[in-house]
mmCIF file of C-alpha atoms in Angstrom:
data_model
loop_
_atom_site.group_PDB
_atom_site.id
_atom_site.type_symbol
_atom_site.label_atom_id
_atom_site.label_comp_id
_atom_site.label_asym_id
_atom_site.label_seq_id
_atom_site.Cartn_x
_atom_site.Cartn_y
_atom_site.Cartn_z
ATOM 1 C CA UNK A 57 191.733 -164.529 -46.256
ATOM 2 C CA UNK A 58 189.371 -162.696 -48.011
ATOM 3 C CA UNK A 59 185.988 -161.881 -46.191
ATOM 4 C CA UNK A 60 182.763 -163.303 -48.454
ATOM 5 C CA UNK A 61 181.137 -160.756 -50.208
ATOM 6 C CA UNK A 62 177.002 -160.988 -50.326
ATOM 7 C CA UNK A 63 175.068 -159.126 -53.192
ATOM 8 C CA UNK A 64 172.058 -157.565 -53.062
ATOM 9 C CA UNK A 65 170.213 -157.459 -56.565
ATOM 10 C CA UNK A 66 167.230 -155.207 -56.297
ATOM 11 C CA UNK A 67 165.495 -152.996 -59.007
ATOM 12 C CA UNK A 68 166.469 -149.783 -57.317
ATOM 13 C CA UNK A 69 168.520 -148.566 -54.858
ATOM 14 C CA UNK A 70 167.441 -145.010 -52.811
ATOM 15 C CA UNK A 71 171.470 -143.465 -52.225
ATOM 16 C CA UNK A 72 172.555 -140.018 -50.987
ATOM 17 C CA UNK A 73 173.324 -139.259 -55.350
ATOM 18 C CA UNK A 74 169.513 -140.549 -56.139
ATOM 19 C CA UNK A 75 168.340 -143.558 -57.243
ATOM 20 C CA UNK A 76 169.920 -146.354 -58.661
ATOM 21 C CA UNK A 77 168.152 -148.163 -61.436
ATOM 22 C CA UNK A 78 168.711 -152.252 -61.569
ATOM 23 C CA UNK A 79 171.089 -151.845 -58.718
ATOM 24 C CA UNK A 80 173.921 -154.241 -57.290
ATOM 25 C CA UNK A 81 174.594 -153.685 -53.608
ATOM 26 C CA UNK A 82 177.875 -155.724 -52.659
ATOM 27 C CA UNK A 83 178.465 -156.303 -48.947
ATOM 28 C CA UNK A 84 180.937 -157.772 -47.081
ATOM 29 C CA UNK A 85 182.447 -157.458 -43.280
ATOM 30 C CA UNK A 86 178.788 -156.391 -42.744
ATOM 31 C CA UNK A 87 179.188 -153.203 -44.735
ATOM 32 C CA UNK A 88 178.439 -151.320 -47.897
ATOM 33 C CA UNK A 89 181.448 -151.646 -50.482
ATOM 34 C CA UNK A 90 179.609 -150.689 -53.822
ATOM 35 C CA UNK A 91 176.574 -149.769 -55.570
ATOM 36 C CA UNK A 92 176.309 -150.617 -59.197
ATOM 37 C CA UNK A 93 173.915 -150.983 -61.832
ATOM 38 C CA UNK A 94 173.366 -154.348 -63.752
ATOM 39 C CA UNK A 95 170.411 -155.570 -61.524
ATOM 40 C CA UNK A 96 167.063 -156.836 -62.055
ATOM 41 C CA UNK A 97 164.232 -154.745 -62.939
ATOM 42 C CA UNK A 98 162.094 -156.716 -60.203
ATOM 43 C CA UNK A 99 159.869 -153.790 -58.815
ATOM 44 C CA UNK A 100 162.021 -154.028 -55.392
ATOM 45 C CA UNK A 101 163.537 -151.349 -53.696
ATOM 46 C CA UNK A 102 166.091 -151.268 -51.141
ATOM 47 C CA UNK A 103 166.150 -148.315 -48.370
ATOM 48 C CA UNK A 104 168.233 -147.502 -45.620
ATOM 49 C CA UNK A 105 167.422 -149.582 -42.676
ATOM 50 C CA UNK A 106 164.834 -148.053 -40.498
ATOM 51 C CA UNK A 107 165.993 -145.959 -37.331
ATOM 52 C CA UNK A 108 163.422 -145.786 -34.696
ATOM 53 C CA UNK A 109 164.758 -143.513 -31.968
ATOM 54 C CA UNK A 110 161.087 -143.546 -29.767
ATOM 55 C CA UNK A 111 160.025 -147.285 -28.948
ATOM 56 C CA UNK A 112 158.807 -148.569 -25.663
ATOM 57 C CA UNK A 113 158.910 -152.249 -26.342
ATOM 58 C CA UNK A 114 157.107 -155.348 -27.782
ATOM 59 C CA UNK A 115 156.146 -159.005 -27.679
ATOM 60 C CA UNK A 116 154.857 -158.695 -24.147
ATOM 61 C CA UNK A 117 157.910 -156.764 -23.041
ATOM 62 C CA UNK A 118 159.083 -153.197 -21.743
ATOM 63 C CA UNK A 119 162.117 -151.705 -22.721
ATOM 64 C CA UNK A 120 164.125 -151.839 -18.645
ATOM 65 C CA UNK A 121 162.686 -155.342 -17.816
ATOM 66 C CA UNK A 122 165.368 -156.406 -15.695
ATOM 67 C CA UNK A 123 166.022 -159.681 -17.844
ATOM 68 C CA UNK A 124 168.508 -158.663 -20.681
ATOM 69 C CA UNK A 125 167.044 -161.233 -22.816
ATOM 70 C CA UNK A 126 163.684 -160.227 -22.348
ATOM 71 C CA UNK A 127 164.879 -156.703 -23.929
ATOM 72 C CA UNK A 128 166.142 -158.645 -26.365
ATOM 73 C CA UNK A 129 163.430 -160.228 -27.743
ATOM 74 C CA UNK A 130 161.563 -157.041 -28.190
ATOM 75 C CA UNK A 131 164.707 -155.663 -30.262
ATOM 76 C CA UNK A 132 164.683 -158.561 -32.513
ATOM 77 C CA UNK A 133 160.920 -158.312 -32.876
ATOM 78 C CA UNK A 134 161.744 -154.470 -34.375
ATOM 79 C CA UNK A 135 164.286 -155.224 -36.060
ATOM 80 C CA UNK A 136 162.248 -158.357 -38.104
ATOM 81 C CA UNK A 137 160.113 -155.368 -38.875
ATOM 82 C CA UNK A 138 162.665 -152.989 -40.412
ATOM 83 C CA UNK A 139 163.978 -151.131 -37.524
ATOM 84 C CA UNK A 140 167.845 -152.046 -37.643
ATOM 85 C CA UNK A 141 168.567 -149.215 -35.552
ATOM 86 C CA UNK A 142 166.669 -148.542 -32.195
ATOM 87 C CA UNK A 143 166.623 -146.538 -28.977
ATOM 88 C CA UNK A 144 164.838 -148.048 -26.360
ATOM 89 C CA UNK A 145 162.634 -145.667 -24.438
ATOM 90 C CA UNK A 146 161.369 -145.641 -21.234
ATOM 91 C CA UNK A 147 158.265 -144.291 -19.074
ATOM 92 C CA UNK A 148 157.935 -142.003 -16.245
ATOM 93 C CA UNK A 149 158.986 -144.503 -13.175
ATOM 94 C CA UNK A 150 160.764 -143.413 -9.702
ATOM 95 C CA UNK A 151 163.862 -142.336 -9.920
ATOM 96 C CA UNK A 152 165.715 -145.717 -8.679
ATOM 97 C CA UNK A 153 163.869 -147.633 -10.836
ATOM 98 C CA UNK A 154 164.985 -145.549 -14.173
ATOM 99 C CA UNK A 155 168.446 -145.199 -12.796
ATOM 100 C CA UNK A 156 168.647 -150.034 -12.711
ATOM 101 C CA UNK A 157 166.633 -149.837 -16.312
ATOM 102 C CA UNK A 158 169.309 -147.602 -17.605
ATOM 103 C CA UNK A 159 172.215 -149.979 -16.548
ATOM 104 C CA UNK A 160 170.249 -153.073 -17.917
ATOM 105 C CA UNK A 161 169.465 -151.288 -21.305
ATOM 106 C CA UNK A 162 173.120 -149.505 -21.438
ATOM 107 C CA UNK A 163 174.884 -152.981 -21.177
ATOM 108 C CA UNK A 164 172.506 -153.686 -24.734
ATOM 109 C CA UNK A 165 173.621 -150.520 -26.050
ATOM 110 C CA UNK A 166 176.971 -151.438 -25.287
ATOM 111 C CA UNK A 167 177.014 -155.234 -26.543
ATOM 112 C CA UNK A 168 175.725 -153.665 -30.044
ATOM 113 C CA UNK A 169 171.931 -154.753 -29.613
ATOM 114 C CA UNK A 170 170.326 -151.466 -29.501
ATOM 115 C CA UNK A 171 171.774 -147.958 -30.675
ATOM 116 C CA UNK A 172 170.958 -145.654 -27.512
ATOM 117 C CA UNK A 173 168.145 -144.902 -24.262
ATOM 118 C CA UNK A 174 165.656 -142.416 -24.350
ATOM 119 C CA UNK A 175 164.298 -141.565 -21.027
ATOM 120 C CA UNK A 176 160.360 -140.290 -21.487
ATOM 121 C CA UNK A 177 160.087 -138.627 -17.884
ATOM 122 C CA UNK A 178 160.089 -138.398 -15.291
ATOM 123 C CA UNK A 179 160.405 -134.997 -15.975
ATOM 124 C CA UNK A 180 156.726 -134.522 -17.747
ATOM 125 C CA UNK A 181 154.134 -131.896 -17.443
ATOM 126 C CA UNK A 182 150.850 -133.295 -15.127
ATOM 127 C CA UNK A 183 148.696 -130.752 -17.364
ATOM 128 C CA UNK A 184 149.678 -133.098 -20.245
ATOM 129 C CA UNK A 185 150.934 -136.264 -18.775
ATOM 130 C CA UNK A 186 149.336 -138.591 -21.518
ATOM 131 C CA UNK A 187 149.831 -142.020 -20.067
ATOM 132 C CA UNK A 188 152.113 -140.918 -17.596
ATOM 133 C CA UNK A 189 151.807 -141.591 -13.747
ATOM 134 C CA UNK A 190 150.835 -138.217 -12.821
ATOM 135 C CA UNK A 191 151.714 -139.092 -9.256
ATOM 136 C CA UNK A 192 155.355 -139.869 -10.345
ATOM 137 C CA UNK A 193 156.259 -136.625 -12.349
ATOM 138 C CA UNK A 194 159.092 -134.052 -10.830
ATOM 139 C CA UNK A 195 160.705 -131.239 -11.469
ATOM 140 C CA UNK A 196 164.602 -131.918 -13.080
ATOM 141 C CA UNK A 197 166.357 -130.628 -10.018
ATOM 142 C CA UNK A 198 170.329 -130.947 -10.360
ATOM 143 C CA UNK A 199 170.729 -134.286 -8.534
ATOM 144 C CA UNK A 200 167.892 -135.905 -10.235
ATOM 145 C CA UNK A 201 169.424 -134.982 -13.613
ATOM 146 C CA UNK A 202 173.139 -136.219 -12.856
ATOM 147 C CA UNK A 203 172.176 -139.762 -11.583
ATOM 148 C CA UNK A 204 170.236 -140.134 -14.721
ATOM 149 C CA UNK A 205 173.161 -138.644 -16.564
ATOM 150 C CA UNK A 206 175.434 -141.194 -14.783
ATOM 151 C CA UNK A 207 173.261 -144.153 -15.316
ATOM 152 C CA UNK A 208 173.036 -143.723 -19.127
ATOM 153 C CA UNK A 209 176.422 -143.044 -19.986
ATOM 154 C CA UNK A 210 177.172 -142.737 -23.107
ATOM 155 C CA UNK A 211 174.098 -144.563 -24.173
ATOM 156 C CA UNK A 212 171.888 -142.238 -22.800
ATOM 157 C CA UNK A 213 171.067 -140.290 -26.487
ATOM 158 C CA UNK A 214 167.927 -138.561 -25.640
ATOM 159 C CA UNK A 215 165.454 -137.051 -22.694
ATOM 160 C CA UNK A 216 161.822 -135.567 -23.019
ATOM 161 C CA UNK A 217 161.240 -132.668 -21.038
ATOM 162 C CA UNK A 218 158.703 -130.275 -20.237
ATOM 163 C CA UNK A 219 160.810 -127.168 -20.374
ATOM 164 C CA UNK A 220 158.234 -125.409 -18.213
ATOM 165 C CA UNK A 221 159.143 -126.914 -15.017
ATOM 166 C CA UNK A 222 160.837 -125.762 -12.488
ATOM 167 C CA UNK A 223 164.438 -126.018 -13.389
ATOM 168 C CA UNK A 224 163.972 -126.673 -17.060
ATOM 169 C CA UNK A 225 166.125 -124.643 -18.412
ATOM 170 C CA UNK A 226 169.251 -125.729 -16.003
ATOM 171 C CA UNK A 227 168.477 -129.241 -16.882
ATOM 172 C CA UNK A 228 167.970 -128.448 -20.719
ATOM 173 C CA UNK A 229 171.246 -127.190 -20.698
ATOM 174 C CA UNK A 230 173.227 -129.609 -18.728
ATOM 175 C CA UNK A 231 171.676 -133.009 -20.920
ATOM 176 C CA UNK A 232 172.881 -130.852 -23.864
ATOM 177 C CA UNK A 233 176.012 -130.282 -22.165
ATOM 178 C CA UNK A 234 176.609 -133.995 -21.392
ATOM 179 C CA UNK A 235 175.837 -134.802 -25.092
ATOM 180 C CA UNK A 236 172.198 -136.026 -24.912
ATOM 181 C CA UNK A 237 169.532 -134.753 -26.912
ATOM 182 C CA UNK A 238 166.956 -132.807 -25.183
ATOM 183 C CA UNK A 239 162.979 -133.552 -27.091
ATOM 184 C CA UNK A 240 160.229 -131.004 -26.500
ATOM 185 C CA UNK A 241 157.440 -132.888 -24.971
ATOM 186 C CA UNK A 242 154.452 -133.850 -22.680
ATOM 187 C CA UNK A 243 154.551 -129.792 -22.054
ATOM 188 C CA UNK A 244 152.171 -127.361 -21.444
ATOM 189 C CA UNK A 245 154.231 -124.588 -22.746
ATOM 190 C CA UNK A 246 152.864 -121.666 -24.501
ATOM 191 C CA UNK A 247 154.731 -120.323 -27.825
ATOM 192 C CA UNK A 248 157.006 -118.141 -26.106
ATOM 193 C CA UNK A 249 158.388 -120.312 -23.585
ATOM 194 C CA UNK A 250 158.820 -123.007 -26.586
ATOM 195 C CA UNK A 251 161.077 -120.478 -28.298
ATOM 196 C CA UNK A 252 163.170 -120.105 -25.121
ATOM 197 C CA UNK A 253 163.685 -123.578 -24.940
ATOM 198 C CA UNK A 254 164.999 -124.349 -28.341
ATOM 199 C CA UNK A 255 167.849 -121.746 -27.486
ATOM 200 C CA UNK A 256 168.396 -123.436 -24.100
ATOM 201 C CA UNK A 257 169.019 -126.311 -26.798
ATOM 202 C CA UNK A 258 166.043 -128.650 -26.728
ATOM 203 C CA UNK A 259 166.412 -129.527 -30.578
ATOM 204 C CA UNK A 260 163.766 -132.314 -31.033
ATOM 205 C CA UNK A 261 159.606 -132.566 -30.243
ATOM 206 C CA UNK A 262 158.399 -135.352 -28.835
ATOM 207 C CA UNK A 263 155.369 -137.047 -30.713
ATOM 208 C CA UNK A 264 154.427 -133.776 -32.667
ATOM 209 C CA UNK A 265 150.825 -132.658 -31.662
ATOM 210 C CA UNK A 266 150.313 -135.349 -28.914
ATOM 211 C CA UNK A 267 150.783 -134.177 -25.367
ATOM 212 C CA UNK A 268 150.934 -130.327 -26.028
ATOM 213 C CA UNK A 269 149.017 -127.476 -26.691
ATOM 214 C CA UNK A 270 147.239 -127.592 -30.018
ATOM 215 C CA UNK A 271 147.193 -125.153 -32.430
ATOM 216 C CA UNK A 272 144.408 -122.247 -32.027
ATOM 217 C CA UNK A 273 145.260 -118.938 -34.487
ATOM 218 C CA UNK A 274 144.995 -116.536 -31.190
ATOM 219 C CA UNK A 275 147.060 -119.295 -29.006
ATOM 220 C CA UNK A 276 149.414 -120.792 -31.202
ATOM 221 C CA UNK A 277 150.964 -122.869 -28.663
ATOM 222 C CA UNK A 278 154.880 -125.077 -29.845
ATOM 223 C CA UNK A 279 153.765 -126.615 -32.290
ATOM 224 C CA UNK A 280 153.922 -123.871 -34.832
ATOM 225 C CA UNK A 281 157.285 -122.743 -33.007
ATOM 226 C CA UNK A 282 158.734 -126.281 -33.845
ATOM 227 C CA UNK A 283 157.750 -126.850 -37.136
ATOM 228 C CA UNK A 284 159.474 -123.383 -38.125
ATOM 229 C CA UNK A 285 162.819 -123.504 -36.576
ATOM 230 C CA UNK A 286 165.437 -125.202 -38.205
ATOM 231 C CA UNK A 287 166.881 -126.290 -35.085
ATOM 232 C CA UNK A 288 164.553 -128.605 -34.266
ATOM 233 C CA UNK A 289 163.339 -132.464 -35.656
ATOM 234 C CA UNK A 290 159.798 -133.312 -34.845
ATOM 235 C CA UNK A 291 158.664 -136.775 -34.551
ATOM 236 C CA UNK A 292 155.691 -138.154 -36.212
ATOM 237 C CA UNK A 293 153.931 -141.155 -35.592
ATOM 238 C CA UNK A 294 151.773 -142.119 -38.866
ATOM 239 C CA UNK A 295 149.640 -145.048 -37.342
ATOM 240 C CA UNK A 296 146.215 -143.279 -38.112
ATOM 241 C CA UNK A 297 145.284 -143.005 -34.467
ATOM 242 C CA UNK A 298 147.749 -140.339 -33.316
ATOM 243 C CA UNK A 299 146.976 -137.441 -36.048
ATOM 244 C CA UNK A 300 145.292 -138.003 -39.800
ATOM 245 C CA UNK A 301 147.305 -137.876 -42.972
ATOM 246 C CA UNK A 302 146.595 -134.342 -43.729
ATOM 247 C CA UNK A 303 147.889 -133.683 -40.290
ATOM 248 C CA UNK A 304 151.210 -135.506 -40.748
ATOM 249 C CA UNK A 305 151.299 -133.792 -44.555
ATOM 250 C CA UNK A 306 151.127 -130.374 -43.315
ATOM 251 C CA UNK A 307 153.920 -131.046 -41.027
ATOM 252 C CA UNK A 308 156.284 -132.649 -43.448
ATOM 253 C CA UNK A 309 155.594 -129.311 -46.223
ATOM 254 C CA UNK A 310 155.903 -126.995 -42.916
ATOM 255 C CA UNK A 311 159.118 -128.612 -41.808
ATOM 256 C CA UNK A 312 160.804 -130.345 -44.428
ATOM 257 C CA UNK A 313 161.872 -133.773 -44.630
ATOM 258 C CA UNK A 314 165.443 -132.718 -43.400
ATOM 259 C CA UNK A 315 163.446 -132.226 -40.205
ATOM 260 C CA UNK A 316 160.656 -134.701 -39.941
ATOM 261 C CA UNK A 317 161.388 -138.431 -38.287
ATOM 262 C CA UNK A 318 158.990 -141.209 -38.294
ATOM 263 C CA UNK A 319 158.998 -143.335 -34.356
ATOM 264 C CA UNK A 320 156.820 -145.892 -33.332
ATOM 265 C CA UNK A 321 156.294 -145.031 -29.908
ATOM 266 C CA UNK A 322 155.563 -148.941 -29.695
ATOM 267 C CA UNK A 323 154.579 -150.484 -26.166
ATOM 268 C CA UNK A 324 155.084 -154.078 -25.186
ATOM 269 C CA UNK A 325 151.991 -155.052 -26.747
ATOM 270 C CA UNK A 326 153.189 -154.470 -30.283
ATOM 271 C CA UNK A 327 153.487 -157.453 -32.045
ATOM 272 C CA UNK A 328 150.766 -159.025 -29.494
ATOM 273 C CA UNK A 329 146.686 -159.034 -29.860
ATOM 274 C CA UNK A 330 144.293 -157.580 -28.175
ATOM 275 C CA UNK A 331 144.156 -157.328 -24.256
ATOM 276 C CA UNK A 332 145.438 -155.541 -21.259
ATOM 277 C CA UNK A 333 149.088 -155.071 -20.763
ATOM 278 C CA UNK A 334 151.581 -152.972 -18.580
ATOM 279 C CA UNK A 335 153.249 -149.253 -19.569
ATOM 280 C CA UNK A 336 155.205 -148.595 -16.489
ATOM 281 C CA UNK A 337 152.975 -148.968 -13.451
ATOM 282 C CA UNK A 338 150.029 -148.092 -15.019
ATOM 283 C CA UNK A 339 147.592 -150.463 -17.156
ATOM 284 C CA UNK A 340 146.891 -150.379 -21.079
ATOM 285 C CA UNK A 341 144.026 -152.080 -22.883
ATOM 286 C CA UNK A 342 144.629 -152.466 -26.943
ATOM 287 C CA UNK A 343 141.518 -152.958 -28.712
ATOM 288 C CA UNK A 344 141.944 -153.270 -32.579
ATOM 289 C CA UNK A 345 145.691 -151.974 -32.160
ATOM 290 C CA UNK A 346 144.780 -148.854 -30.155
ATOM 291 C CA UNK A 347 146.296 -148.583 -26.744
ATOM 292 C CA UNK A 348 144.393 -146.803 -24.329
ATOM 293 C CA UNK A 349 145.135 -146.580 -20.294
ATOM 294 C CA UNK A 350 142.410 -148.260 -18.275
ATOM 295 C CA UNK A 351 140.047 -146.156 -15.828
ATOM 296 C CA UNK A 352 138.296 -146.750 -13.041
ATOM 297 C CA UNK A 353 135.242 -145.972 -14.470
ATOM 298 C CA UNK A 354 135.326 -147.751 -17.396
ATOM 299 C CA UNK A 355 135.890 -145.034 -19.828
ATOM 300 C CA UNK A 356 138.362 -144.904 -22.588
ATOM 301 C CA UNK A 357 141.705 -143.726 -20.970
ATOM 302 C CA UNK A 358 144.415 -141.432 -22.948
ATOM 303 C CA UNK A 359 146.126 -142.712 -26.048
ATOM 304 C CA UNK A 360 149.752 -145.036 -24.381
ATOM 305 C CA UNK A 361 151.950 -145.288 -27.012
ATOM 306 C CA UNK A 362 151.422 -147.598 -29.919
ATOM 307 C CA UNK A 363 151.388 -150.861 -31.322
ATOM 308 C CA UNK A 364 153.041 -149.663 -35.079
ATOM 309 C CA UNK A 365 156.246 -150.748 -36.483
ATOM 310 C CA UNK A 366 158.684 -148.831 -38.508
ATOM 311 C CA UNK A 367 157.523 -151.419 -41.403
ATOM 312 C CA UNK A 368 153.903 -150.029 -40.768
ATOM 313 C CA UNK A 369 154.371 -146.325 -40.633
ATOM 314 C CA UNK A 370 156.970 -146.195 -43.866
ATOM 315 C CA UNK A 371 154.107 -148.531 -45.741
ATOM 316 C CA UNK A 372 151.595 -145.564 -43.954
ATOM 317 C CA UNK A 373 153.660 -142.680 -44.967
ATOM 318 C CA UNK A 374 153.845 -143.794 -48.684
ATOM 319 C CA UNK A 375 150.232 -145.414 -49.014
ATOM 320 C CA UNK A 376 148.278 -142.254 -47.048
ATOM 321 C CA UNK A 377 150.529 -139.233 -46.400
ATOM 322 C CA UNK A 378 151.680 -139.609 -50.611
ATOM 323 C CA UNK A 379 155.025 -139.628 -50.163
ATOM 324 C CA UNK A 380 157.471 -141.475 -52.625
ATOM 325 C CA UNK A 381 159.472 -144.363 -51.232
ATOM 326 C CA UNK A 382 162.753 -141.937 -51.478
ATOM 327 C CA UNK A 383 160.749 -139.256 -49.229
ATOM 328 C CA UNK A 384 159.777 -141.621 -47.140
ATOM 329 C CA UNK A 385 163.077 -143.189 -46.377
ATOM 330 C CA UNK A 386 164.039 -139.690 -45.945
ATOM 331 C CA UNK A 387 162.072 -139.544 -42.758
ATOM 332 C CA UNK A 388 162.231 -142.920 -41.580
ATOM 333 C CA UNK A 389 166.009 -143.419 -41.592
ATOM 334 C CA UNK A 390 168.365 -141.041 -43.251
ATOM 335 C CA UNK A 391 166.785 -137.976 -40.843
ATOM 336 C CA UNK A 392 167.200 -139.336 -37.361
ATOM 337 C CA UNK A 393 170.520 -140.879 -38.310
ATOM 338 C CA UNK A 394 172.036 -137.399 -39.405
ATOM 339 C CA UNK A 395 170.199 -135.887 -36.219
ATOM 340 C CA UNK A 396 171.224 -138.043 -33.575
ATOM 341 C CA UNK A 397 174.978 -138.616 -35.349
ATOM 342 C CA UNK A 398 174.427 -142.069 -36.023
ATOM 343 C CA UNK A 399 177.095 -141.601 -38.833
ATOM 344 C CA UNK A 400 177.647 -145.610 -39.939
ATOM 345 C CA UNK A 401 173.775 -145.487 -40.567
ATOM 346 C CA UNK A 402 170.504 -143.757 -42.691
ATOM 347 C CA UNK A 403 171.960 -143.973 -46.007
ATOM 348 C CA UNK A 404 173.119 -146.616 -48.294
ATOM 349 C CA UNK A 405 176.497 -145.798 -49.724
ATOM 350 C CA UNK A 406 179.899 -147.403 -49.761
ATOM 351 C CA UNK A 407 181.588 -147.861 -46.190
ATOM 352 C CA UNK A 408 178.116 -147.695 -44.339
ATOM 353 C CA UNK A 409 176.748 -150.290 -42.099
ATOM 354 C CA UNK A 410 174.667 -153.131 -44.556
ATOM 355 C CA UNK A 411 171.748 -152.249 -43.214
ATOM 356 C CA UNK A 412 169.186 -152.589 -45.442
ATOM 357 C CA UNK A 413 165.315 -152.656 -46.075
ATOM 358 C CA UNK A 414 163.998 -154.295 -49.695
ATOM 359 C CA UNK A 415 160.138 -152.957 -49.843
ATOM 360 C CA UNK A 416 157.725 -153.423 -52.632
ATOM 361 C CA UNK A 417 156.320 -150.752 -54.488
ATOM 362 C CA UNK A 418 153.788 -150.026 -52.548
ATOM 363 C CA UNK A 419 156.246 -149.682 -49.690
ATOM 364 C CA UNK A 420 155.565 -153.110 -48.196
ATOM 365 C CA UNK A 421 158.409 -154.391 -46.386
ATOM 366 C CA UNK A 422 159.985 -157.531 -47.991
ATOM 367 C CA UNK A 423 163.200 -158.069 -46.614
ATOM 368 C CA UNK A 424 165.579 -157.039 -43.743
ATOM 369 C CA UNK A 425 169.241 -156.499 -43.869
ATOM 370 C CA UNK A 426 171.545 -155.653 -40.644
ATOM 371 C CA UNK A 427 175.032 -155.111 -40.252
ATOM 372 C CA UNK A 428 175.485 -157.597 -43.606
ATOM 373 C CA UNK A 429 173.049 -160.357 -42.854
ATOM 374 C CA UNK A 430 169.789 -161.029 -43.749
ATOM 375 C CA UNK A 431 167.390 -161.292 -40.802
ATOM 376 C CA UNK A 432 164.207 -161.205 -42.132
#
């Protein structure tokens, strides 16, 4: 018997071959078969599904809680938000500790519920250690890097590193060898030693701008280094807290969108309201969506992560940066799917996964589509 077939009416449709006016999106056995014209002209769009390959968490939970379901719910909260495919990312914890969250999150990865782990240290730079237990941070010596290695699995797609370290460029080269993707990040590396790195294969930066060197025209520090090679995707997060528009313009004309990515870098309190909450073993206050760790002496603590959604930074991105809704599901799903090799993702053609974001045209998310069914 025949599978049902579900169709998608929407005024256009943002494909690989351009946009399709009054388009017809026919699904069934949760993919893609054909997109035609004949559909309303309704002011909708539909966009790839959003892939967020930086997230923490939400609803109160961490990405690693050692309840499945609890990991879970924080997926599904994404995912009613546009993100239909996500990487769960961790914090800087000790090494036992990543090693049971990676076997917890790797059975998700494996069940279909999330698309891959990033591990965010513990492998950081204490110079720029953000909201990072300073006291926590190592150097990626061999046997460090092969438990992680062994813990992920296959579903271990990504690891930030601050090349600098001692044994950076050993461990650079073995995650690349072992088929994760090394990011550029919480460093304190100068220009030069950025360069090195991209050749030792890191290929992606962490949070562009955040937890590294700024840019100063005598001391240009990485972040010129990674906008201009090709080999490398930086990430952006367009909340409005992290960097300002022109900030996260510049870097899209610098790089290109073939090598910009929009992430969250959402912590468990996204999707919550204000109030204190829990990024690894250290303590976060959100006040009017801004995370901040918690000091002793009352003061405001360093930026931890986020509260934005994928729905949030593609309305940001369109609404602030100027970009078109094509550019900006450029960015937000059809880059990191091509970077990562997510190939049954990031685009909407025939034979893809059905998953599928309607936004207004304003870029306002209206609907969510994954793997063929609607679920928000």
């Amino acid at each position: 018997m025949d599978e049902p077939m579900a169709k998608l009416r929407v005024g256009r449709a943002v494909t690989p071959s351009g946009t399709v006016e009054e388009a017809i999106i026919e699904i069934a056995g949760g993919r893609i078969t054909a997109i035609t014209d004949g559909g309303p002209d309704d002011g909708l769009w539909a966009v790839p599904g959003f892939v967020d390959t930086h997230c923490h968490g939400a609803v109160g939970v961490s990405f690693g809680d050692p309840d499945p379901e609890a990991n879970l719910r924080a997926a599904e909260y994404h995912r009613s938000q546009g993100t239909t495919t996500l990487f769960a990312s961790t914090v800087t914890e000790p090494l036992e500790k990543l090693e049971a969250q990676c076997r917890v999150l790797r059975g998700l990865v494996e069940a279909g519920e999330l698309d891959g782990i990033h591990l965010e240290g513990p492998f950081l730079s204490e110079a720029r250690k953000g909201a990072h237990d300073a006291v926590l941070l190592r150097d990626p010596d061999p046997g460090a890097v092969e438990r992680l290695i062994a813990a992920g699995g296959p579903a271990l797609r990504m690891v930030t590193l601050a090349v600098e370290r001692r044994g950076g460029e050993a461990a650079t080269r073995r995650f690349t060898q072992a088929g994760v993707k090394v990011a550029f990040g919480h460093s304190d590396a100068d220009e030069h030693v950025t360069a090195k790195s991209i050749g030792w294969g890191a290929c992606i930066a962490t949070h562009l701008f955040s937890a590294m060197r700024s840019i100063h025209h005598r001391e240009p520090g990485p972040v010129p280094v990674l906008l201009s090679d090709e080999r490398v995707m930086c990430e952006l997060i367009c909340d409005g807290i992290h960097h300002r528009p022109v900030i996260a313009k510049m870097a899209i004309d610098a790089a290109g969108l073939g090598r910009i990515c929009l992430v969250t870098d959402a912590m468990s309190a996204t999707g919550q309201g204000n109030g204190r909450y829990l990024l690894g073993e250290l303590e976060v206050e959100v006040q009017d969506g801004t995370a901040r760790l918690v000091t002793a002496d009352g003061t405001p603590g360093a930026i931890a992560g986020s509260t934005l959604t994928m729905a949030e930074a593609f309305k940001f991105a369109i609404q602030h940066v100027g970009l078109s809704i094509p550019e900006a599901a450029q960015i937000a799903a059809t880059t990191p799917a091509r970077w990562h090799g997510l190939d049954e993702v990031g685009t909407l053609e025939a034979g893809k996964r059905a998953d599928i974001c309607v936004v207004g045209e304003s870029g306002e998310l209206r609907q969510v589509w994954r793997r063929g069914e609607r679920v928000a």
